Coordinates of C-alpha atoms in Angstrom, one line a residue:
M1 CA -8.3 79.6 -5.8
T2 CA -5.1 79.2 -4.5
T3 CA -2.1 76.6 -5.5
D4 CA -1.1 74.9 -2.6
T5 CA 2.9 74.4 -4.0
T6 CA 4.6 73.2 -1.1
G7 CA 1.4 70.1 -0.2
T8 CA 3.1 69.6 -4.1
A9 CA 6.0 68.9 -4.1
A10 CA 5.4 67.9 -0.4
R11 CA 4.2 65.1 -3.2
D12 CA 6.4 65.0 -5.6
G13 CA 8.7 64.1 -3.9
E14 CA 7.5 61.3 -2.0
S15 CA 7.3 59.8 -5.4
R16 CA 10.4 60.5 -6.3
R17 CA 12.3 58.1 -3.2
S18 CA 12.9 54.8 -3.8
G19 CA 12.9 51.5 -3.2
P20 CA 9.7 50.0 -4.4
A21 CA 7.8 50.3 -1.2
H22 CA 7.2 54.2 -3.0
S23 CA 6.3 52.6 -6.1
P24 CA 3.6 53.9 -7.8
F25 CA 2.2 50.1 -7.3
V26 CA 2.5 50.1 -3.6
R27 CA 1.7 54.4 -3.5
A28 CA -1.8 53.0 -5.7
C29 CA -2.1 49.6 -2.9
R30 CA -1.9 52.6 0.0
R31 CA -4.0 55.0 -1.1
E32 CA -2.1 58.0 -1.7
S33 CA -1.0 59.9 -4.5
V34 CA 1.0 58.7 -7.8
P35 CA 2.9 59.9 -11.0
H36 CA 0.9 57.7 -12.7
T37 CA -1.6 54.8 -12.7
P38 CA 0.7 51.5 -12.2
V39 CA 0.5 48.5 -14.6
W40 CA 0.2 44.3 -13.4
F41 CA -0.9 41.6 -15.7
M42 CA -3.3 38.5 -14.2
R43 CA -0.3 35.6 -16.2
Q44 CA 2.0 37.9 -17.4
A45 CA 5.1 35.4 -16.8
G46 CA 4.2 32.7 -19.1
R47 CA 2.1 31.9 -21.5
S48 CA 2.0 34.5 -24.9
L49 CA 6.2 34.9 -24.0
P50 CA 7.4 33.0 -26.8
E51 CA 11.2 33.2 -24.1
Y52 CA 9.0 31.8 -21.4
R53 CA 7.8 29.2 -23.9
E54 CA 11.6 27.7 -24.8
I55 CA 12.5 28.2 -21.0
R56 CA 9.8 26.2 -20.0
A57 CA 10.0 23.3 -23.2
N58 CA 10.0 19.6 -21.9
V59 CA 9.7 20.9 -18.1
G60 CA 6.9 20.3 -16.5
M61 CA 4.4 23.2 -14.1
L62 CA 5.3 21.9 -11.0
D63 CA 8.8 21.4 -11.2
S64 CA 9.0 24.6 -13.4
C65 CA 7.9 26.2 -9.3
R66 CA 10.9 24.7 -8.0
R67 CA 13.3 25.4 -9.3
P68 CA 14.6 28.9 -8.2
D69 CA 16.8 30.2 -10.9
L70 CA 13.4 29.4 -13.6
V71 CA 11.3 31.3 -11.7
A72 CA 13.5 33.8 -11.3
E73 CA 13.9 34.1 -14.5
I74 CA 10.4 33.7 -16.0
T75 CA 8.8 35.9 -13.2
L76 CA 11.3 38.7 -14.5
Q77 CA 10.8 38.0 -18.4
P78 CA 8.2 39.9 -18.5
V79 CA 9.3 43.2 -16.7
R80 CA 12.2 43.1 -19.6
R81 CA 9.9 43.2 -22.0
H82 CA 6.8 45.0 -21.6
G83 CA 7.8 47.9 -17.8
V84 CA 5.0 47.2 -16.2
D85 CA 5.0 49.2 -13.0
A86 CA 5.0 44.6 -10.5
A87 CA 6.4 41.5 -10.7
I88 CA 4.2 38.5 -9.3
L89 CA 5.9 35.4 -8.4
F90 CA 5.9 32.3 -10.8
S91 CA 4.0 29.3 -8.5
D92 CA 1.4 27.9 -8.7
I93 CA -1.9 28.3 -6.5
V94 CA -2.1 24.2 -6.2
V95 CA 2.0 25.1 -5.4
P96 CA 1.7 24.9 -1.0
V97 CA -1.0 21.8 -1.0
A98 CA 2.0 19.9 -2.8
A99 CA 4.4 20.8 -0.4
A100 CA 1.9 20.4 2.4
G101 CA 1.5 15.9 1.4
V102 CA -1.0 16.3 -1.4
D103 CA -0.8 13.5 -4.5
L104 CA -1.2 15.9 -6.8
D105 CA -0.3 17.2 -11.0
I106 CA -0.5 19.9 -12.9
V107 CA -2.3 18.1 -16.1
A108 CA -1.7 20.8 -19.9
G109 CA -4.5 22.1 -21.0
T110 CA -6.8 20.0 -17.7
G111 CA -5.0 21.3 -14.9
P112 CA -4.5 20.3 -10.9
V113 CA -5.2 16.8 -11.1
V114 CA -5.3 15.4 -7.2
A115 CA -4.9 11.5 -6.7
E116 CA -7.1 10.8 -3.9
P117 CA -9.8 13.7 -3.0
V118 CA -10.8 15.2 0.5
R119 CA -13.8 12.7 1.2
T120 CA -13.2 12.7 5.1
V121 CA -11.9 14.1 8.2
A122 CA -8.7 11.4 7.9
D123 CA -8.4 12.8 3.8
V124 CA -7.9 16.5 5.5
E125 CA -5.9 15.1 8.8
R126 CA -3.3 14.4 5.3
V127 CA -3.1 17.9 4.4
R128 CA -0.4 18.8 6.5
R129 CA 0.8 22.1 8.1
I130 CA 4.4 23.5 6.5
D131 CA 7.1 26.2 7.1
R132 CA 10.5 27.8 5.0
T133 CA 12.0 24.7 4.8
D134 CA 8.4 22.7 2.8
V135 CA 9.0 25.0 0.8
S136 CA 12.0 26.8 0.8
Y137 CA 12.9 27.3 -2.9
V138 CA 10.3 29.5 -2.6
D139 CA 12.5 31.0 -0.2
E140 CA 15.1 31.2 -3.0
A141 CA 13.5 32.4 -5.1
V142 CA 11.9 35.7 -3.7
R143 CA 15.3 36.1 -2.7
L144 CA 16.3 36.4 -6.0
L145 CA 14.2 37.9 -7.2
V146 CA 14.4 40.9 -4.7
A147 CA 17.7 41.2 -5.2
E148 CA 17.4 42.1 -9.4
L149 CA 14.8 43.7 -9.4
G150 CA 15.6 46.6 -7.4
D151 CA 12.8 49.5 -7.4
T152 CA 10.9 47.1 -9.2
P153 CA 7.8 46.2 -6.5
L154 CA 7.9 41.9 -6.7
I155 CA 4.1 40.9 -5.7
G156 CA 3.6 37.0 -4.1
F157 CA 0.5 35.5 -3.7
A158 CA -1.4 32.1 -2.9
G159 CA -4.9 29.5 -3.6
A160 CA -7.7 31.1 -1.3
P161 CA -9.3 28.7 1.1
F162 CA -12.1 27.8 -1.1
T163 CA -10.2 27.4 -4.9
L164 CA -7.8 25.3 -3.0
A165 CA -11.4 23.1 -1.7
S166 CA -12.6 22.6 -4.6
Y167 CA -9.4 21.1 -6.3
L168 CA -9.3 18.8 -3.7
V169 CA -12.9 18.1 -3.1
E170 CA -13.8 17.8 -7.4
G171 CA -9.8 15.5 -8.4
G172 CA -9.8 18.8 -10.5
P173 CA -11.4 21.7 -12.3
S174 CA -15.2 21.5 -11.8
R175 CA -17.3 23.8 -13.9
T176 CA -20.9 23.0 -11.6
H177 CA -18.7 22.3 -8.1
A178 CA -21.4 20.2 -7.5
R179 CA -19.5 18.3 -5.2
T180 CA -17.6 21.1 -3.2
K181 CA -21.3 22.8 -2.5
A182 CA -22.9 19.7 -1.1
M183 CA -19.3 19.6 1.3
M184 CA -21.0 23.0 2.4
Y185 CA -24.5 21.8 3.0
G186 CA -24.6 18.0 3.6
Q187 CA -21.8 17.4 5.7
P188 CA -20.1 21.6 7.2
E189 CA -18.1 20.6 9.9
L190 CA -16.6 18.5 7.6
W191 CA -15.8 20.9 5.2
H192 CA -14.4 24.4 8.0
A193 CA -12.2 22.2 9.2
L194 CA -10.4 22.0 5.9
C195 CA -10.8 25.6 4.3
A196 CA -9.3 25.8 8.6
R197 CA -6.2 23.8 7.8
L198 CA -6.2 24.8 4.2
A199 CA -5.9 28.9 6.0
E200 CA -3.3 27.5 7.9
V201 CA -0.9 26.0 4.4
T202 CA -1.4 28.9 2.4
L203 CA -1.0 31.3 5.4
A204 CA 2.7 29.7 6.0
F205 CA 3.6 30.4 2.0
L206 CA 2.8 33.8 2.4
R207 CA 5.2 34.6 5.0
V208 CA 7.7 32.2 3.6
Q209 CA 7.3 35.3 0.9
V210 CA 6.9 37.8 3.0
D211 CA 10.0 37.4 4.5
A212 CA 11.5 36.6 2.0
G213 CA 10.9 40.3 0.5
V214 CA 8.4 41.0 -1.7
S215 CA 6.4 44.1 -1.6
A216 CA 2.9 42.7 -1.4
V217 CA 0.6 39.9 -2.2
Q218 CA -2.2 37.9 -4.0
L219 CA -4.8 35.5 -2.7
F220 CA -6.6 34.5 -5.2
D221 CA -10.1 32.8 -5.1
S222 CA -10.3 32.0 -8.8
W223 CA -14.2 29.8 -7.8
A224 CA -15.6 32.4 -5.4
G225 CA -17.9 33.6 -7.8
A226 CA -20.2 30.2 -8.0
L227 CA -21.4 31.2 -4.6
S228 CA -24.6 33.6 -3.4
E229 CA -23.0 36.2 -0.8
A230 CA -25.0 34.6 1.8
D231 CA -22.9 30.7 1.2
Y232 CA -19.9 32.6 0.1
R233 CA -20.4 34.2 4.1
R234 CA -21.4 31.2 5.4
F235 CA -18.9 28.8 4.1
V236 CA -15.7 31.3 2.8
L237 CA -15.4 35.0 4.2
P238 CA -14.3 33.2 7.7
H239 CA -11.4 31.3 5.8
S240 CA -10.2 34.7 3.8
T241 CA -10.7 36.4 6.6
A242 CA -8.2 34.2 8.8
V243 CA -5.6 34.5 6.1
L244 CA -5.9 38.0 5.1
S245 CA -6.4 39.1 8.7
G246 CA -3.1 37.3 9.5
L247 CA -1.0 39.0 7.8
A248 CA -2.3 42.6 9.2
D249 CA 1.6 42.6 10.5
A250 CA 3.3 41.6 7.0
G251 CA 3.8 45.7 6.3
V252 CA 2.8 44.4 2.6
P253 CA -1.3 45.5 1.0
R254 CA -3.1 42.6 0.5
I255 CA -4.6 41.6 -2.9
H256 CA -8.1 39.3 -2.7
F257 CA -9.4 38.8 -6.3
G258 CA -11.7 36.4 -8.2
V259 CA -14.0 35.4 -11.2
G260 CA -17.6 37.0 -11.0
T261 CA -17.9 37.6 -7.7
A262 CA -19.4 40.9 -9.1
E263 CA -21.9 40.9 -6.0
L264 CA -19.3 39.5 -3.4
L265 CA -16.9 43.0 -3.8
G266 CA -18.4 44.5 -0.4
A267 CA -17.1 40.7 1.1
M268 CA -14.2 40.2 -0.5
G269 CA -13.3 43.7 1.1
E270 CA -14.2 43.2 5.1
A271 CA -11.8 39.8 4.7
G272 CA -9.3 42.4 5.2
A273 CA -8.2 43.4 1.3
D274 CA -6.8 46.8 1.2
V275 CA -6.9 46.0 -2.1
V276 CA -9.9 44.0 -4.4
G277 CA -9.4 42.8 -8.1
V278 CA -12.3 43.3 -10.5
D279 CA -13.1 41.1 -12.9
W280 CA -14.5 42.6 -16.9
R281 CA -17.9 42.6 -15.7
T282 CA -18.5 45.5 -12.9
P283 CA -17.0 48.9 -13.9
L284 CA -14.4 49.9 -11.5
D285 CA -16.5 53.4 -10.4
V286 CA -19.3 51.0 -10.7
A287 CA -17.2 48.7 -7.9
T288 CA -15.9 51.1 -6.1
R289 CA -19.0 51.9 -4.9
R290 CA -19.6 48.3 -4.1
I291 CA -16.6 48.2 -2.3
G292 CA -16.3 51.7 -0.1
P293 CA -13.8 53.9 0.3
D294 CA -11.2 52.6 2.3
R295 CA -9.9 49.8 -0.5
A296 CA -8.5 50.5 -3.9
V297 CA -9.7 48.6 -6.9
Q298 CA -7.5 47.1 -9.6
G299 CA -8.8 45.5 -12.9
N300 CA -10.1 45.7 -14.7
L301 CA -9.3 45.5 -18.8
D302 CA -11.6 42.1 -20.0
P303 CA -8.0 40.4 -21.6
T304 CA -10.3 39.2 -25.2
V305 CA -10.7 43.1 -26.1
L306 CA -6.4 42.7 -26.7
F307 CA -7.8 41.2 -30.2
A308 CA -9.8 43.3 -31.2
P309 CA -7.7 46.7 -33.3
W310 CA -6.2 49.2 -31.4
P311 CA -8.1 51.7 -32.1
V312 CA -10.4 49.8 -29.7
I313 CA -8.3 48.6 -27.9
E314 CA -7.0 52.0 -26.8
A315 CA -11.0 53.8 -26.4
E316 CA -11.3 50.5 -23.2
V317 CA -8.4 51.0 -20.8
R318 CA -9.0 55.3 -21.7
R319 CA -12.6 53.7 -20.3
I320 CA -10.6 52.8 -17.6
V321 CA -7.9 55.1 -16.6
E322 CA -11.3 57.1 -15.7
Q323 CA -14.0 54.5 -14.3
G324 CA -10.5 53.9 -11.5
R325 CA -10.4 58.1 -11.0
A326 CA -13.2 56.8 -9.2
A327 CA -12.1 54.8 -6.9
P328 CA -9.4 56.2 -3.3
G329 CA -6.2 53.9 -5.5
H330 CA -6.5 52.4 -9.1
V331 CA -3.8 49.6 -10.7
F332 CA -5.1 48.4 -13.9
N333 CA -4.8 45.3 -14.8
L334 CA -7.0 42.4 -16.8
G335 CA -10.2 40.9 -15.9
H336 CA -8.8 37.9 -15.3
G337 CA -5.3 36.2 -16.7
V338 CA -3.7 36.8 -20.0
L339 CA -5.3 34.5 -22.8
P340 CA -2.1 32.8 -24.1
E341 CA -3.1 33.8 -27.5
T342 CA -2.1 37.9 -26.9
D343 CA -0.2 39.0 -29.0
P344 CA 2.3 40.1 -26.5
E345 CA 3.7 44.0 -27.7
V346 CA -0.3 45.5 -27.6
L347 CA 0.6 44.4 -23.8
T348 CA 3.9 46.0 -24.7
R349 CA 1.9 48.9 -26.2
V350 CA -0.8 48.7 -23.6
V351 CA 1.3 49.3 -20.9
A352 CA 2.9 53.2 -22.3
L353 CA -0.9 54.2 -23.1
V354 CA -2.0 53.4 -19.1
H355 CA 1.0 55.9 -17.6
E356 CA 0.4 57.9 -20.7
V357 CA -3.1 59.2 -19.9
S358 CA -2.6 58.8 -16.3
A359 CA 0.7 61.2 -15.8
R360 CA -1.2 63.4 -18.1
R361 CA -4.6 63.5 -16.3
N362 CA -2.9 63.8 -12.8
E363 CA -0.9 66.1 -14.5
Q364 CA -4.3 67.5 -14.4
G365 CA -5.6 68.0 -11.8

């Protein structure tokens, strides 16, 4: 048995190149060799951080998302504190919908609330197309962050058409998505018209972020898990595909994530993702078999595990790092967002542990 030291040296040289495109995060998304498993956390920008609560005091969510200086500071806070491998732009999935003319507000403790829910073709037509000038504050915030972050990649993000449509049809968050499904089944032409328009808005929003310099994008389909695979393929997949395939020439990895999507993982990958996010319900090795060998995975520590004693957390982190080795690329994350009551020090320890454990495993082979 021989050792290919030339290949090893080449890989080591690649991992030492500078710039976000050569970061462990982007390399893992591209299924390339990495010095350690990269880590970031959904909802890392805020919620659990006291510095976030201080800077957001008396500033509404939508107003916060429209102030580039505030967006930049909030986005940077978890990078400084936790040493994560990527930043994610501080924003909200309804920001582009508001820019498209929809009258809505983000109500504390409730979420997005739409003044006039979509019921007719005329309602769909009121959702206008957007361009960079409509979200110039996002363009400015991304440029500020790219300059500040240096080699640390910035993830842009947007909500997927189904999840946005659900908010617009329901008028706000819903447990049953009854009105949404009623439109899907009973008025399929209206449903597809709405989702097609939202796909245009979402793609334009992500294009602004890519043009401003983000290193990757994540498309959140938070509520897709409410659907069967057959309904997902019929009513959702074409529109998510329109967004993700529309970024095929953008040169950045595309991540696709939803909650409760165990049965949809393969289809979500087919939408055009380079990386499929996995919630905590499905082990990563099982998820990899469903997704296939051509895509990396992201996930998937249960956010509530972070409230357990450290030995329990450590065991779970080690399990996920090990299961992630079954995938051609693995980005460590939670299976959903950071809960507000989470101790920030625990998140910092998790980042360090993932780096330590995965670096040691990579050295061993």
